PDB file of C-alpha atoms in Angstrom:
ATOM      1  CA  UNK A   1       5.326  33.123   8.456  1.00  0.00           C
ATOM      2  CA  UNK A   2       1.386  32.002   8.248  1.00  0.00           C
ATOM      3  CA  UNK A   3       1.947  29.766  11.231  1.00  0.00           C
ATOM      4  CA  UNK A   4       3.755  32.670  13.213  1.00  0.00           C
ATOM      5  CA  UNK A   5       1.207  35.162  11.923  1.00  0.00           C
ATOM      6  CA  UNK A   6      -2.080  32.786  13.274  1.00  0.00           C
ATOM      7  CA  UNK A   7      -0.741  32.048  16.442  1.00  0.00           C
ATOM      8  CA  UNK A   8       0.041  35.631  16.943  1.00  0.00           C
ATOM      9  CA  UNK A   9      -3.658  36.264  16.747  1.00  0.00           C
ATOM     10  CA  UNK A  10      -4.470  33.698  19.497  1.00  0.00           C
ATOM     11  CA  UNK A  11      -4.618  35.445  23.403  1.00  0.00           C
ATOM     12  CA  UNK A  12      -2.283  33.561  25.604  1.00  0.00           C
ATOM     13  CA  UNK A  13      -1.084  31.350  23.065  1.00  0.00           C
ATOM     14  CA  UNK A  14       3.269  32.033  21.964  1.00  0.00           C
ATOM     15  CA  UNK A  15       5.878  30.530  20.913  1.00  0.00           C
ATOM     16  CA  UNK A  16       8.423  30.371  23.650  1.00  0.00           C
ATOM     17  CA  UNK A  17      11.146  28.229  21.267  1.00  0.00           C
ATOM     18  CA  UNK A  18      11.861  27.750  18.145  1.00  0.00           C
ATOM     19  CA  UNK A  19      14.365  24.354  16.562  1.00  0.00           C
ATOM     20  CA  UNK A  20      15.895  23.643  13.024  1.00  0.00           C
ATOM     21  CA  UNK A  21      15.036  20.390  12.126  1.00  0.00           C
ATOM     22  CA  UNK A  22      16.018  18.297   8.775  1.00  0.00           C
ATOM     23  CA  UNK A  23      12.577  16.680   8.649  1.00  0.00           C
ATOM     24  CA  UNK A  24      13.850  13.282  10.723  1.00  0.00           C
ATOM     25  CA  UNK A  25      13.983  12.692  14.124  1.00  0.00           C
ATOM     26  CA  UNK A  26      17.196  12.891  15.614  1.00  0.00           C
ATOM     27  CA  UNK A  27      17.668  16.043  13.954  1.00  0.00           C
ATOM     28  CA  UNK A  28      15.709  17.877  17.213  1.00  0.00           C
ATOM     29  CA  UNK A  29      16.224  15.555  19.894  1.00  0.00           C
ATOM     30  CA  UNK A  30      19.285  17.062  21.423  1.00  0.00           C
ATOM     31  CA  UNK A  31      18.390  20.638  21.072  1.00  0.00           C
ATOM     32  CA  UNK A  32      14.959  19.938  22.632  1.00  0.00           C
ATOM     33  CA  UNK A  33      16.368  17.509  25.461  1.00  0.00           C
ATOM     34  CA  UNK A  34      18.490  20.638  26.423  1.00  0.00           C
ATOM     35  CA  UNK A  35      15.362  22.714  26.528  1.00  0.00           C
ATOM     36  CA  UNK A  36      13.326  20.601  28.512  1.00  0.00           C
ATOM     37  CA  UNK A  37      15.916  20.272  31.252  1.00  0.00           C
ATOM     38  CA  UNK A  38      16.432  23.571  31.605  1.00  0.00           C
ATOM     39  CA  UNK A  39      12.334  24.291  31.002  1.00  0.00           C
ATOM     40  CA  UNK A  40       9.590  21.978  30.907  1.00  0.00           C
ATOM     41  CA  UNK A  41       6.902  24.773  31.423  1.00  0.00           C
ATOM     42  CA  UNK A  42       6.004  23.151  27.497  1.00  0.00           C
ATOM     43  CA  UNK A  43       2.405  22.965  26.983  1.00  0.00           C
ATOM     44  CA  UNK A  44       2.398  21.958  22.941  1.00  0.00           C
ATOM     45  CA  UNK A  45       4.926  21.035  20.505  1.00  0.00           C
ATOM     46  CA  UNK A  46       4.324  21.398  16.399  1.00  0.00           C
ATOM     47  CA  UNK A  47       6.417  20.064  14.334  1.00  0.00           C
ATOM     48  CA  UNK A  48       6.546  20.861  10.969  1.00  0.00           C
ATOM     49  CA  UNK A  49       6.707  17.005  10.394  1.00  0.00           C
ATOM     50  CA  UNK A  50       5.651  13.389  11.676  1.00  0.00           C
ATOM     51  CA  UNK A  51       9.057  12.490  11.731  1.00  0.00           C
ATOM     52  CA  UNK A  52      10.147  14.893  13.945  1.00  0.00           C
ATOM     53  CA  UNK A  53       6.958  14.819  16.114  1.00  0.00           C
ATOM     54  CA  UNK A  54       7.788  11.185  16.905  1.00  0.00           C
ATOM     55  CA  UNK A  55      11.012  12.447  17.439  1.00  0.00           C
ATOM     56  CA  UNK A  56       9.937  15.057  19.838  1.00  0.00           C
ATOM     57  CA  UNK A  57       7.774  12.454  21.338  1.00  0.00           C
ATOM     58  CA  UNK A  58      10.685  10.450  22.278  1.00  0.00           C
ATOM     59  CA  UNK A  59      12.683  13.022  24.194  1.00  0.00           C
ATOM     60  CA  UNK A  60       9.455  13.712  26.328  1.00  0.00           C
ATOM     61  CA  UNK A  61       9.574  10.673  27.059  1.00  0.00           C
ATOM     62  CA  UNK A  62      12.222  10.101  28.827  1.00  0.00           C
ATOM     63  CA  UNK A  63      11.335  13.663  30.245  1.00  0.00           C
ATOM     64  CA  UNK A  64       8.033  11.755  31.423  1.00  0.00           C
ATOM     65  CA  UNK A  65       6.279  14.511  30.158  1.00  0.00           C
ATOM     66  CA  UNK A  66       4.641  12.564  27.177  1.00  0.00           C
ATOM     67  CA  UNK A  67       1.158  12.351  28.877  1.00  0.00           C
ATOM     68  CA  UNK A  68       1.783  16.053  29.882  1.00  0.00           C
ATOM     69  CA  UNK A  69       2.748  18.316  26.342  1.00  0.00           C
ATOM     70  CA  UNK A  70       0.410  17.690  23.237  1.00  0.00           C
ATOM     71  CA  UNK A  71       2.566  16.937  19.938  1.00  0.00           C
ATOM     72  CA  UNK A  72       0.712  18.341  16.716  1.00  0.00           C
ATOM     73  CA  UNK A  73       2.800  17.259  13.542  1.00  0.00           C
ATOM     74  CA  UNK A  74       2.238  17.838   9.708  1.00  0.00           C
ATOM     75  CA  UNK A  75       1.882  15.009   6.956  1.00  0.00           C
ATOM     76  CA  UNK A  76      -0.934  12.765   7.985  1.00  0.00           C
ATOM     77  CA  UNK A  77       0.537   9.765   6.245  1.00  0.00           C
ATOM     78  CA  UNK A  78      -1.232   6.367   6.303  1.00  0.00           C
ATOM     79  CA  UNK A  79       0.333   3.376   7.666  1.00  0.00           C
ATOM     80  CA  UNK A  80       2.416   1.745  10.177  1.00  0.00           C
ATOM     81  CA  UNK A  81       4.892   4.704  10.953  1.00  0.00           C
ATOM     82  CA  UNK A  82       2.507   7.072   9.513  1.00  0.00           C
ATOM     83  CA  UNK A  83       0.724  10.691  11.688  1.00  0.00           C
ATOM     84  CA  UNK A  84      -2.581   8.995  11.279  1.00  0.00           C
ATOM     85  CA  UNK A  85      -1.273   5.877  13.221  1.00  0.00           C
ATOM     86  CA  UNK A  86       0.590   7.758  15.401  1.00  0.00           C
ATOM     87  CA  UNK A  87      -2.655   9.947  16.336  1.00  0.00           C
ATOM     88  CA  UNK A  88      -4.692   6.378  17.153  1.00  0.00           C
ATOM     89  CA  UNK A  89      -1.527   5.828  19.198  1.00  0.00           C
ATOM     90  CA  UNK A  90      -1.818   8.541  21.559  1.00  0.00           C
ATOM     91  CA  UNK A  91       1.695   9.886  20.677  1.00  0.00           C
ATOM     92  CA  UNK A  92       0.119  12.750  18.936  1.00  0.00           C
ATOM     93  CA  UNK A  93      -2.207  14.614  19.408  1.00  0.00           C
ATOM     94  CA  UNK A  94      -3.128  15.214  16.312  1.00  0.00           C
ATOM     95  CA  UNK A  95      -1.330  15.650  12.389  1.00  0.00           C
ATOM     96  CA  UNK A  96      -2.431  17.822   9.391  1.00  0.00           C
ATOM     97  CA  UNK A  97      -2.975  16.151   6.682  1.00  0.00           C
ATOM     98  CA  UNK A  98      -0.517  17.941   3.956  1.00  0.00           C
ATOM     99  CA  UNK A  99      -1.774  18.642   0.497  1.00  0.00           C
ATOM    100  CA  UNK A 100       0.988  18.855  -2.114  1.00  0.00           C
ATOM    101  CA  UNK A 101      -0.473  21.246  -4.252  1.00  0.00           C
ATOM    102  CA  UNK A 102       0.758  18.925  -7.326  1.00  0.00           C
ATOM    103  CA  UNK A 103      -2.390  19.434  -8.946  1.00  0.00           C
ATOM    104  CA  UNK A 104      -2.930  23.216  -7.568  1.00  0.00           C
ATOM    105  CA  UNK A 105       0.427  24.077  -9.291  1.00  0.00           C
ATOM    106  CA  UNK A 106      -0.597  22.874 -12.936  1.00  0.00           C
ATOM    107  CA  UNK A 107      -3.703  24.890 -12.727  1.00  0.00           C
ATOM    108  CA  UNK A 108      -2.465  28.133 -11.930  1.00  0.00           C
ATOM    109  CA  UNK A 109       0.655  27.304 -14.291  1.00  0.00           C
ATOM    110  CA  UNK A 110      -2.411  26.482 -17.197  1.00  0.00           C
ATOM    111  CA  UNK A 111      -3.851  29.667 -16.155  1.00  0.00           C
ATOM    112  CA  UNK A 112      -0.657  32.136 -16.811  1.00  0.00           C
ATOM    113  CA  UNK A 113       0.106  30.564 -19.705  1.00  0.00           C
ATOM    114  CA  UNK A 114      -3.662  31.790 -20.760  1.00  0.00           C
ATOM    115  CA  UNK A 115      -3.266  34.817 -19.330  1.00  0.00           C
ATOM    116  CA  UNK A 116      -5.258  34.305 -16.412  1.00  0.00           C
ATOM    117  CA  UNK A 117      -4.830  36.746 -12.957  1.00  0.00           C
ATOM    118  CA  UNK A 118      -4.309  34.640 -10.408  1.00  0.00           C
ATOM    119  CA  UNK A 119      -3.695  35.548  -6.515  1.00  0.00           C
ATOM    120  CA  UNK A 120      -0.135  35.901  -5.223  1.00  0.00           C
ATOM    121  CA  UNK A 121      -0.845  33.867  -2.402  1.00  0.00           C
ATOM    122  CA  UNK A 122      -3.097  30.400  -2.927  1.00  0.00           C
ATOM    123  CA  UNK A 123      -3.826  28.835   0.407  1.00  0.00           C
ATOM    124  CA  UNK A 124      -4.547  24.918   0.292  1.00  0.00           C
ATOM    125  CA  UNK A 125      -6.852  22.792   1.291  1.00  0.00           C
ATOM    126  CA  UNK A 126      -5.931  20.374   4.799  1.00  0.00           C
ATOM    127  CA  UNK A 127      -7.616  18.291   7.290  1.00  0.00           C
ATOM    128  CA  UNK A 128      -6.306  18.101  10.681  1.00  0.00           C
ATOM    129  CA  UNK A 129      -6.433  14.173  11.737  1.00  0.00           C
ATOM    130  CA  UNK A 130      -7.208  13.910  15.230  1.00  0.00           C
ATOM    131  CA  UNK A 131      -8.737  11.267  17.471  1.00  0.00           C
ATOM    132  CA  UNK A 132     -12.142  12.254  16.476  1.00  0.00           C
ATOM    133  CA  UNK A 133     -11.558  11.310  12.391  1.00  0.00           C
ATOM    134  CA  UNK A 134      -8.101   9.389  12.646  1.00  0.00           C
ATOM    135  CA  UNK A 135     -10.283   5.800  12.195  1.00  0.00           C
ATOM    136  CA  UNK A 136     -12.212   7.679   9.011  1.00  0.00           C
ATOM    137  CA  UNK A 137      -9.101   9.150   7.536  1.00  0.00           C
ATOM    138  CA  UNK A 138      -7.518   5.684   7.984  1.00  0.00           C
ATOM    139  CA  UNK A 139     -10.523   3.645   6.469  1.00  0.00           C
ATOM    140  CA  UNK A 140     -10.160   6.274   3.705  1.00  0.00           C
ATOM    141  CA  UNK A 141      -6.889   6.171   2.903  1.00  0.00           C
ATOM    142  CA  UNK A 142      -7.131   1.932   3.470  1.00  0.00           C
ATOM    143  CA  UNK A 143      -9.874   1.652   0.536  1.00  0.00           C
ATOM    144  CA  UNK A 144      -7.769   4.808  -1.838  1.00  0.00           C
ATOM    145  CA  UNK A 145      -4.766   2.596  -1.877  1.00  0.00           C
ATOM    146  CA  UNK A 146      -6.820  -0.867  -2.146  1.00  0.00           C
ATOM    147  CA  UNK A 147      -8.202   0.738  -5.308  1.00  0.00           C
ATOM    148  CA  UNK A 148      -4.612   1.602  -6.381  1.00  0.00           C
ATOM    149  CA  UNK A 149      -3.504  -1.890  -5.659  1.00  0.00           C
ATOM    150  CA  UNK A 150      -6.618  -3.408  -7.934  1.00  0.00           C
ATOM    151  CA  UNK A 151      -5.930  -0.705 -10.929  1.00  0.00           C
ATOM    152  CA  UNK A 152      -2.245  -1.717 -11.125  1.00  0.00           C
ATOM    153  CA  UNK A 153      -3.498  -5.897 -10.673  1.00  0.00           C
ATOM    154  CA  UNK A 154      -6.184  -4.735 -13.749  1.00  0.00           C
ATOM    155  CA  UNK A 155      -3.503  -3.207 -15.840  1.00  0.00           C
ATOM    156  CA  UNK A 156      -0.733  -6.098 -15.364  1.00  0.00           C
ATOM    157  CA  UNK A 157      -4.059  -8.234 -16.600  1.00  0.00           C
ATOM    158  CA  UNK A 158      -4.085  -6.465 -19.406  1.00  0.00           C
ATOM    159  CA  UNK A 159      -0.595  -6.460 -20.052  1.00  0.00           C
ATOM    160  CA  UNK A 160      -0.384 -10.261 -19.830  1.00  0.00           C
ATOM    161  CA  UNK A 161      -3.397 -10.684 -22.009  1.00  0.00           C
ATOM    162  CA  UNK A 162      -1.878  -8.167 -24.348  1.00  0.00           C
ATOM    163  CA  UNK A 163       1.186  -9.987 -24.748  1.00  0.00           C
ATOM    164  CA  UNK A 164      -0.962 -13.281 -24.976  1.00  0.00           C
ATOM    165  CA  UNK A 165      -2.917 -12.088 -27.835  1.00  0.00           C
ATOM    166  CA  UNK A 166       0.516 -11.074 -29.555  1.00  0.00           C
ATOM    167  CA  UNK A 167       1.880 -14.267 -28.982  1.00  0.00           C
ATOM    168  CA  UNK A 168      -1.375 -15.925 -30.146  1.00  0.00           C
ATOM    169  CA  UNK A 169      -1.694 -13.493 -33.214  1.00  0.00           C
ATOM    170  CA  UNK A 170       2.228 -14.127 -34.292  1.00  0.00           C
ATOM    171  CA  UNK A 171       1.248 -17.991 -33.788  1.00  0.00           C
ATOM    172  CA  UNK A 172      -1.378 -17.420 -36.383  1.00  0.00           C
ATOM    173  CA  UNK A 173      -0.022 -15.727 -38.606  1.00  0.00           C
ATOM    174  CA  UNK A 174       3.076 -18.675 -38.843  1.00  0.00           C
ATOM    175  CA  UNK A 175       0.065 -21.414 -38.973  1.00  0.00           C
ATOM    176  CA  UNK A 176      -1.304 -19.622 -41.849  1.00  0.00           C
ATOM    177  CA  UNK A 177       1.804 -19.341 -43.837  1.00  0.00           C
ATOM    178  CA  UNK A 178       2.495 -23.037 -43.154  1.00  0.00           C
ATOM    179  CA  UNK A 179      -1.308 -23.900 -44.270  1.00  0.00           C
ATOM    180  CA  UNK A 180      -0.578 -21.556 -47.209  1.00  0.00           C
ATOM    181  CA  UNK A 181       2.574 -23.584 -47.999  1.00  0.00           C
ATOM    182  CA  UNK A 182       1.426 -26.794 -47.874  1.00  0.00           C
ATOM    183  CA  UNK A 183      -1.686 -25.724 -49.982  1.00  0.00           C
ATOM    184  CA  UNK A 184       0.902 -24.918 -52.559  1.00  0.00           C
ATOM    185  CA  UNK A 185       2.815 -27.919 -51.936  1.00  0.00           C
ATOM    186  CA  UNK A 186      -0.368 -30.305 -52.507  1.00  0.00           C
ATOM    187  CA  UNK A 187      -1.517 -28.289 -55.676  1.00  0.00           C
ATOM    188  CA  UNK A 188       2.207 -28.344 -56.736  1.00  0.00           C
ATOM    189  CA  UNK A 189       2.518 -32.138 -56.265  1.00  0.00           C
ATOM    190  CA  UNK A 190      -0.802 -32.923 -58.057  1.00  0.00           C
ATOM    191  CA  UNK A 191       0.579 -31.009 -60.669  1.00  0.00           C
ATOM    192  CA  UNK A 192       3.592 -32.891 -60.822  1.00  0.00           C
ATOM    193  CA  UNK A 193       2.377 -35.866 -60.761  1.00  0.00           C
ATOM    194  CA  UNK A 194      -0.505 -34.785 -63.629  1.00  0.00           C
ATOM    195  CA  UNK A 195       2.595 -34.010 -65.204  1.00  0.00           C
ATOM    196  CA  UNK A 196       4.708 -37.519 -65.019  1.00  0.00           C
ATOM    197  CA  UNK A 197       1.578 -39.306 -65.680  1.00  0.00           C
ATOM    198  CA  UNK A 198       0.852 -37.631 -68.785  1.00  0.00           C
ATOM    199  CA  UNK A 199       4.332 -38.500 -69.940  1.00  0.00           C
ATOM    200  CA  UNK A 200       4.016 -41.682 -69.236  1.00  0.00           C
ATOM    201  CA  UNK A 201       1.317 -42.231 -71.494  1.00  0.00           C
ATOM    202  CA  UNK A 202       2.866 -40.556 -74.414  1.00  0.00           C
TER     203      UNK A 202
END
């Protein structure tokens, strides 16, 4: 509805087809190869994922129309068969970063619990990745999950020293029983042997 609704406002900008996907690939390649040979009068495609962007992608390929429509797709993931790669790849044009509004949804859950008005509708925060930020956004996203990587590598640290200093402390704590024991032992035998001494000289 919001994406219907904006386009709507935009002069000589409709939509001229609409596809069900299932958020992969193939799920739109058949449906939109039968479009394009019966019309390729296509000037953009969105897809409502990368998935099926690189999907779409695909068919206008073999179309030779890839150089020709301009793919926008939604998720903006980082990596090898991620939007953002795909943008720096020329296969789309460009991919909107989407926000999960995890940490939206606790909030506004927080605030009816307190009894807190909040708005019916909550729009959230995006960043369209094109070829103008698709390096940045990378680099970004690059040093996030390098700080990930080094938090977990601190924490399994900690763990090992953790179970180390357990290991060491339960260590301990045997030496110092056996030190205890053979303290008693010693003052035991001395004892003993004060004992059979003293008898002897009786």
């Amino acid at each position: 509805m919001g994406f219907s609704s904006t386009i709507n406002t935009i002069p000589n900008l409709k939509i001229t087809h609409t596809i069900q996907g299932n958020w992969e690939a193939n799920s739109i390649k058949e449906t939109l190869n039968n479009l394009l040979s019966k019309n390729n009068n296509v000037d953009y495609i969105f897809c409502h994922n990368d998935r099926m962007a690189l999907g779409a992608w695909e068919v206008l390929e073999q179309h030779n129309l890839e150089h020709k429509v301009d793919i926008i797709g939604v998720d903006g993931l980082n990596g090898p068969n991620g939007g953002i790669q795909y943008v720096k790849d020329d296969i789309l044009k460009a991919t909107v970063y989407y926000p999960t509004g995890g940490n939206e949804a606790i909030k506004y859950a927080i605030d009816i619990v307190q009894g807190k008005k909040i708005n019916k509708n909550n729009i959230l925060e995006t960043t369209i990745i094109d070829s103008r930020n698709a390096d940045i956004m990378k680099n970004q996203f690059d040093k996030i999950n390098q700080h990930q990587e080094n938090l977990l590598a601190q924490q399994n640290k900690i763990k090992e020293q953790e179970e180390t200093y357990a290991s060491q402390s339960s260590m301990l704590k045997v030496l110092l029983a056996l030190f205890i024991l053979s303290v008693l032992l010693g003052i035991f035998s001395i004892y003993s042997g004060f004992n059979i001494s003293k008898k002897s000289m009786l």
